[in-house]
Amino acid sequence: MIRKNDLSEVLFAFVIIAFGLFLVYSGIDLSIGKMSRIGPGFLPLCLGVIITVLGIGILFERQEKHLDIPPNIRGLALITLAIGAFAALVETTGLFPATAALVILTALANHERIRPLTLLGTIIGLCVVGYLLFVAALQLPFKPISPDLISWFTGTN
Amino acid sequence: MELLSNLALGMETAFSYDALLYCFIGVSIGTFVGALPGIGPMVTISVALPLTFGLDPTVALIMLAGIFYGAQYGGSITSILLNLPGTASTAVTALDGYPMTKNGRAGLALFINAVASFCGSSLAVLLVMGFAPTIADFALGFNSTEYFSVMLLGLIAACTMSNGSTLKALVMVAFGLVLGIVGLDLNSGVPRFTFGFLGLTEGVSLISIAMGLFGIAEIVTKLAESKNGGSAAEPKVTHVPFRDMLPKRDELRRLWGPILRGTGIGSVIGALPGSGPTVAAFMAYAMEKKVSRTPEKFGTGALEGVAAPEAANNASVQAAFIPTLSLGIPGDVVMAILLGAMIMHGIIPGPQFISAQPAMFWGLIVSFWIGNVMLLILNLPLIGLLVKIITVPARILYPVVIFFICIGSYSVANNVLDVFVTLVFGLVGYLLLRLNYNAAPVLLGFILGPMMEENLRRSLVISRGDLTVFLDRPVSVGLLLVCLLLLLMPLRKPLMRYIRMAGQR
Amino acid sequence: MKHVFKKVLAVAAIASASFVGNAAVAEYPERPITMIVPFSAGTSTDTVSRLIAKVMSDNLGQPIVVENRAGAGGSVGTSEVVKADPDGYTIAMGTVGTLAINKSIFTDLPYDPEADVTPISFVGYTPTLLVVGADSKFQTLEDLVAGSKAGDGITFASTGNGTSTHLAGELLKVLTGGQMIHVPYKSGAVGLAAVMSGEVDFMFNHPVSAKKNVEAGKLRALGVSGAKGSVVAPEVPPINDSYDGFDLIAWWLIHGPANMPDDVTNKLSAAVTAAINAGEVREYFATSGITEGDVPLDGLKGFISAEVQKWGGIAESAKAKAD
């Protein structure tokens, strides 16, 4: 366990160093400019150097104690899917289907059991709140259900 | 004497039935939308603006302003209860507010939030009343070298913000600075790190970063805890008796300093055009940690860590009216919208606004006070109700919170790209949490970085590349000296030891 | 579970279908129109759009929903409009930025303002004022130009690289041959503050906020960017009088995607014209220094092309390429 953590710390330090080097490269690419007109690449370059040095420092730093909870890959994956699905659906199929997808996927991420009726209640509740609050009151440009989806469903053109 | 007659005039305006009613509507709406993650005063004011057409201009302005400062109260609620900043400026409040919730002291945190907000606002209103034109002239005199020095000071203070590894904290600040670079470069117009996305040309939204790094990362962690049979650290609060909400006597005594210092910082930063409540809150927090005798308690639920930034962000919001009303120069986007509202009502603020429209100016000022009293009265009884949010079972709470996070990030620019950006920061936030990196300094780097770069480059363009420009003006020199002092502080002890040893020899 | 969900969706679908109506062609407009504003809420473009949209929808009998799609100097929102169906249900508020300047500033602009747009109606325009701080040593435009030719030259503030306020300064530099150094700011307000304090020498700024400070003795106006002068500050001479060829205005123009049917365009155009002549819009235009449009519908294509040319020329000479 402790070993694995050390490994991930070391790997992450390398990620930091790589990120720093990437910044140095982009900084030079963006042009550094001159003293009377500093270019857009000046700050990225400076930060790149600093981050690279800090990354090397962290590589040799003694690590503190760690969380001993194993990583929650399943939760992370499902929350990612939930948010991704909402983002992908909200403008294409409308607010309601996107909300339903988000609630179902988030519920799956949780290990607590949830009754189908509670789930449905949450979906309907959020759709109603979402519509009244965000569409009717705050005028966000959502359609409750996209007209394209409706015509696809009813089979008409 | 003149002040008294002005105040009387203001009261006459602000205590009219309509003014009171719309002030109440404004602050209530403000608190509510402020509490919604990601939805801020900006979208609300622009939607409410056309609805105020039929109203008397003063009343309309009283209501719109109420939405603005009311949102600062509401924004802290979700920061404290769910680690989910409702508005960007309250992200700082989460640093100690959320640990307080974890320690079972959510009621007290909300109480401190309300009281500190109230004190910060009210004191800042006094400043606006007495010295608006003077402060405006002072703020106007601030040039780019001084802006740069202030931002540098804030950044150096930020590096001392988190406990634990200094190297890791520095990496996080630098990461924040990098995020601040994303977008079209103001000076050259060149896109930086936008990876071809048009939606990124105006930069990453602070809301996305804050909700991703804190909100989403926290939920994913919590989901893992519930799998392991729930966390023992999580108290099941079902009922908060009123006295648990109140600070103990010694705690109360500890709060005055942070509130007053926070108000001071907030008033100064707020009056500077271009900064804003978020910078004010961070500076106040960093300063409080610097002067504290127990800096190690910050981040674990220190009362001062809630009081100072809350006083600061509310004070800065009130002070932000100074340049807007006395010069017609809006310090930030929300102020620009309010200025637009005034123009729509046929009033153009400028240096003569206060003398030309005394009833409106003083009516507005008095309404700030009334509004803050209303907010206090509105917020205190709500605390008991609000803490119940954390007793909602996770299976219902989490979908609801994720839903609000998604819509909140979308609403910033009505762009789905922002939802994906929030998601990416959620993943990064979870990774950082697991590897013991404190994400809070990222936010400060992100906020201060662009302003620092902008003013550095501006100073050098104006001075034609002469670096000594930073030493030309006393304020800039003073601020830079403070920076140097902060940097040398950690070296003090070893240096003293060295001197002593040298003396012995 | 899934079954129940499907049922709910179907019910909702039928319910919303009744709003939307059939695709059968009836009298335009038969459903709400979306007006995309390519800048964020609260900007001057947003305010103008919301006001016009409100009056227009009273005339057309259908709501006009204003959607803010900000980003990349208005390119994000505008590129969305040009991709929409040209049925008159998606229109946009175009500006001198989205329909003229952006073409020469962004090399990979996802639309062509000359080919991908159906102009509907001109809305209005406003020139800018060239202002200096009250303590400035420059009393007249001639002083300013003389100052720019001496020593280190002078500085001017703008609202960012490639914006109209930047290009106006560059044009002055080209026409006078002086040394004028560009200092960009995040917003016009902050730039104006720098001019007041004397940190920067001059700036082209929106006439209304500048004028108030001129009256209060904090600023001095030395010239107007438009050849016809400004309604807000008629006493200030146009720069064009001293330097021929200096005629820059900020304008607003409502447009849709390319290939809109003529009858729809005409109907919308008439509605915009009626809106501009309505009392509340006139009043707003007067306080905010906007002059109502004077370009007829059939002249709009030519107007856009001319503006693209004009700003492109300035951007070229200023090398204000923003890739």
XYZ file of C-alpha atoms in Angstrom, chain B residues 42-43 46-47 49-50 53 137 140-145 147 184-191 198-199 201-202 273-274 327-331 333 336-337 339-340 343-344 346-352 410 413-415 450-451 454 458-459 461-462 464, chain C residues 40-43 46-47 50-51 54 67-76 79 106 110 152-155 159-161 181-187 189-190 192-194 196-197 199-201 208-209 212-213 215-216 218 280 284 287-288 321-323:
120
model
C -24.493 38.803 -13.109
C -26.999 36.644 -14.932
C -29.261 41.176 -16.465
C -32.498 39.166 -16.436
C -33.002 44.605 -15.582
C -35.808 44.768 -18.182
C -38.364 49.560 -16.583
C -9.326 59.905 -6.142
C -7.630 56.606 -9.438
C -4.084 57.511 -8.467
C -3.121 53.842 -8.358
C -1.083 53.146 -11.467
C 0.065 49.941 -13.060
C 3.286 49.614 -11.032
C -1.287 47.328 -9.089
C -6.348 35.531 -25.949
C -3.346 37.526 -24.779
C -4.517 41.061 -24.045
C -1.317 42.644 -25.338
C -0.637 40.728 -28.511
C -4.032 39.164 -29.223
C -2.338 35.769 -29.589
C -4.314 32.803 -28.221
C -12.993 29.195 -29.589
C -14.813 28.864 -26.262
C -10.378 32.399 -26.031
C -11.814 34.368 -23.144
C -11.194 49.385 -10.356
C -10.377 46.010 -11.846
C -16.557 58.616 -11.456
C -18.759 56.495 -13.680
C -15.961 53.936 -13.829
C -17.242 50.431 -13.141
C -14.643 48.278 -11.390
C -18.534 43.317 -14.857
C -20.740 47.664 -15.544
C -24.195 46.104 -15.734
C -23.986 51.322 -14.781
C -25.818 50.125 -17.893
C -28.027 54.663 -18.357
C -31.145 52.772 -19.405
C -31.628 57.931 -18.243
C -29.030 58.595 -15.537
C -25.380 58.787 -16.412
C -23.078 58.583 -13.406
C -20.001 60.751 -13.485
C -18.085 63.010 -11.138
C -21.118 65.248 -10.722
C -23.085 26.172 -18.362
C -21.308 31.685 -21.035
C -24.198 29.448 -22.137
C -21.638 27.050 -23.509
C -3.461 37.687 -15.194
C -3.623 41.006 -13.334
C -1.053 42.607 -17.381
C 1.804 47.634 -19.019
C 4.311 49.271 -16.652
C 5.433 49.450 -22.084
C 4.722 52.835 -20.525
C 9.681 52.034 -22.478
C -22.186 38.671 -22.490
C -25.160 40.021 -20.623
C -24.846 43.616 -19.531
C -22.583 44.811 -22.335
C -26.631 43.263 -24.994
C -28.600 46.252 -23.714
C -32.718 43.419 -25.425
C -34.421 46.736 -25.891
C -38.636 43.699 -26.661
C -29.491 34.384 -25.990
C -26.031 35.508 -24.948
C -23.263 33.496 -26.622
C -20.088 35.334 -25.769
C -16.534 34.439 -26.721
C -13.653 35.323 -29.027
C -14.735 38.890 -29.697
C -18.225 37.762 -30.701
C -17.029 35.054 -33.110
C -18.527 32.232 -31.040
C -20.561 31.442 -36.038
C -8.701 36.131 -36.504
C -15.272 30.250 -38.782
C 9.821 58.934 -26.742
C 6.434 59.546 -28.324
C 3.124 59.181 -26.486
C 0.959 56.293 -25.244
C -9.804 47.864 -24.747
C -7.482 45.145 -26.066
C -5.417 44.171 -29.067
C 2.544 53.322 -28.232
C -0.385 51.004 -27.634
C -1.263 50.107 -24.007
C -4.161 47.615 -23.841
C -6.595 47.453 -20.894
C -9.202 44.879 -19.891
C -12.088 47.336 -20.132
C -13.511 51.990 -17.874
C -10.132 50.974 -16.474
C -10.284 55.738 -18.958
C -9.143 55.798 -15.325
C -5.534 55.531 -16.524
C -7.586 60.536 -16.064
C -4.666 59.843 -13.766
C -0.551 57.344 -16.712
C -1.525 57.046 -20.372
C -1.708 60.017 -22.746
C -21.271 59.117 -23.036
C -19.035 58.128 -20.133
C -19.599 63.299 -18.267
C -15.992 63.401 -17.147
C -17.996 68.236 -18.196
C -16.601 67.638 -14.708
C -11.442 65.406 -15.379
C -38.396 54.157 -25.561
C -32.284 55.236 -24.934
C -28.975 59.189 -23.623
C -26.390 56.697 -24.805
C -2.729 40.125 -36.392
C -4.197 38.035 -33.599
C -3.848 34.615 -35.171
